[in-house]
Amino acid sequence: MSLLPSWVESANLPDCPFPLNNLPYGVFSTKDSDPRCGVAIGDRILDVQMAEELGLITLDHGPAFDVPFWNEVMEMGPETWAELRRQLTTLLAQGSEHQTDVEPMLVAQSDAELHMPFLVSEYTDFYAGRHHATNVGTMFRGAENALPPNWLHIPIGYNGRASSVVVSGTEVRRPWGQLKSPDQPLPAFLPCRRFDFELEMGAIVGMPSDGPVTVDEADDMIFGYVLLNDWSARDIQAWEYQPLGPFQAKATATTISPWIVTKAALDPFRVHTPKRDFELLDHLKDTGPMLYDIDLEVTLAPQGQAPTSLTKTNYREMYYSAAQQLAHHTTSGCPMTPGDLLGSGTISGAEKHQRGSMLELSWGGKDPLTLATGEDRSFLQDGDTLTLSGAAKGDGVTIGFGTCTGTVLPALEDPYKR
Ligand code: CA
């Protein structure tokens, strides 16, 4: 894959996350404009609401950009997704006859505030990273029973909360919950002491289904991908999750990156899932490369201090692709809708510096990390800023996701004291 040159010069720099090859979709506002749909190009954003109003973008089922979210484009289907990408590429390519018309529709990213790029209809979180599941299982159940017996046969997941999905930059308040220390006979209602992050990718469903779909059909239904931090309260989780699963431990917030990177932009980076211990049943079998080679990194910055890199890993570590997860999600007949968000599950690699949560990095608090500032960390402290970043890197081309960041605010004094 080679760089597609644009007349927006900043898009042609080798490390630019948003070259013409990428064209990710977001929602932005400026001091002069309300939130509206935009497309990142270099260090600019193309105002596609204005481009559509002035007739430079015309979609068959349009208008698509009279609302400040991307769900209407999703609902128009894969042919329209491809048509929009063709029109955007034509407008922004080097030598475009439209340059003079389009130039006034560009906004500097530094002047823009980014918002939720789509309305999240529902949110499901999976548990499909083998190293993560093995690490957590070893801590909670011992090395012999690390992976549950179903794990190698189906992508395990749970239905999460769409209402607490927030965009990068949103502050996240430390939750209160019912906790029970191993050395206490009874639970107590306290602020979470083991607040954590989870490094994940989010897949956004763009097409609806009403019945079981195949893995190939599921792949076609996916609109794009974002970075996702599934904030987790480990002490609330440890007490509440047996026998049913995560509930309040995962409900405080889930942060996503503001740019939806389309499947078309990621297509050159498709890779196969890892070698399998058991052949999957036919309805979940891999039918082609449906994972992506995306480098991921997490940094932690204590309040007012420089960040430390906590982990570096890659999305290709997943055992199941988002298409397999989505296919599995529909086997019961569960309908899927545009705006459904699927969390991949925590993405950890085999090595210690590739682990995607504090729980694993500090091994349940037994082996705290030392930050560049000299401070120790087992779990997140108030004022810590967590930043996820990700990019697929080709020969002279970077398909970047931007960042997914959030700062931990102190717990309220007592949420029931009014
Ligand atoms: Ca998770």
Coordinates of N, CA, C and O and ligand atoms in Angstrom, one line a residue, residues 123-127 132 158 197-200 228-232 234 237 246 250 254 343-346, ligand 1:
Y123 N -24.4 -1.9 23.8 CA -23.0 -2.1 24.0 C -22.8 -3.5 24.6 O -23.4 -3.9 25.6
T124 N -22.0 -4.3 23.9 CA -21.7 -5.7 24.4 C -20.1 -5.8 24.6 O -19.4 -5.3 23.7
D125 N -19.7 -6.4 25.6 CA -18.3 -6.5 25.9 C -17.9 -8.0 25.9 O -18.5 -8.8 26.6
F126 N -16.8 -8.3 25.1 CA -16.4 -9.7 25.0 C -15.1 -9.9 25.9 O -14.6 -8.9 26.5
Y127 N -14.7 -11.1 25.8 CA -13.5 -11.5 26.7 C -12.7 -12.5 25.9 O -12.6 -13.6 26.2
H132 N -5.0 -12.4 28.1 CA -5.8 -11.7 29.2 C -6.6 -12.7 30.0 O -6.5 -12.8 31.2
Y158 N -20.7 -10.3 27.6 CA -21.9 -10.0 28.4 C -22.5 -8.7 27.9 O -21.8 -7.9 27.2
F197 N -8.2 0.1 34.1 CA -8.5 0.3 32.7 C -8.5 -1.1 32.0 O -8.0 -2.1 32.5
E198 N -9.1 -1.2 30.8 CA -8.9 -2.3 29.9 C -8.7 -1.8 28.5 O -9.5 -1.1 28.0
L199 N -7.6 -2.2 27.9 CA -7.3 -1.8 26.5 C -8.0 -2.7 25.6 O -7.8 -4.0 25.6
E200 N -8.9 -2.1 24.8 CA -9.7 -2.9 23.8 C -9.9 -2.1 22.5 O -9.6 -0.9 22.4
L228 N -11.0 1.5 22.6 CA -12.0 1.4 23.7 C -11.3 1.1 25.0 O -10.5 0.2 25.1
N229 N -11.7 1.9 26.0 CA -11.2 1.7 27.4 C -12.4 1.3 28.2 O -13.3 2.1 28.5
D230 N -12.4 0.0 28.6 CA -13.5 -0.5 29.5 C -13.1 -0.3 30.9 O -12.5 -1.2 31.5
W231 N -13.4 0.9 31.5 CA -13.0 1.1 32.9 C -13.6 0.0 33.8 O -14.8 -0.3 33.7
S232 N -12.8 -0.4 34.8 CA -13.2 -1.6 35.6 C -12.9 -1.4 37.0 O -11.8 -1.0 37.4
R234 N -12.2 -3.4 40.0 CA -11.9 -4.8 40.3 C -12.4 -5.3 41.6 O -12.7 -6.5 41.7
Q237 N -16.0 -5.8 41.2 CA -16.2 -7.0 40.4 C -16.0 -8.3 41.1 O -16.8 -9.2 41.0
P246 N -20.1 -9.6 35.2 CA -19.9 -8.2 35.5 C -21.2 -7.4 35.5 O -22.1 -7.7 34.7
K250 N -18.5 -2.7 35.8 CA -18.2 -2.2 34.4 C -19.1 -1.1 33.9 O -19.1 -0.8 32.8
T254 N -17.3 3.7 29.8 CA -16.5 3.0 28.7 C -16.2 4.2 27.8 O -17.1 4.9 27.3
G343 N -17.2 -4.5 22.3 CA -15.8 -4.4 22.8 C -15.1 -5.7 22.6 O -15.7 -6.8 22.8
S344 N -13.9 -5.7 22.1 CA -13.2 -6.9 21.8 C -12.9 -7.8 22.9 O -12.7 -9.0 22.8
G345 N -12.8 -7.2 24.1 CA -12.1 -7.9 25.3 C -10.7 -7.3 25.4 O -10.1 -6.8 24.4
T346 N -10.1 -7.4 26.6 CA -8.8 -6.9 26.8 C -7.8 -7.5 26.0 O -7.7 -8.7 25.8
Ligands
CA1 CA -13.8 -5.6 29.1

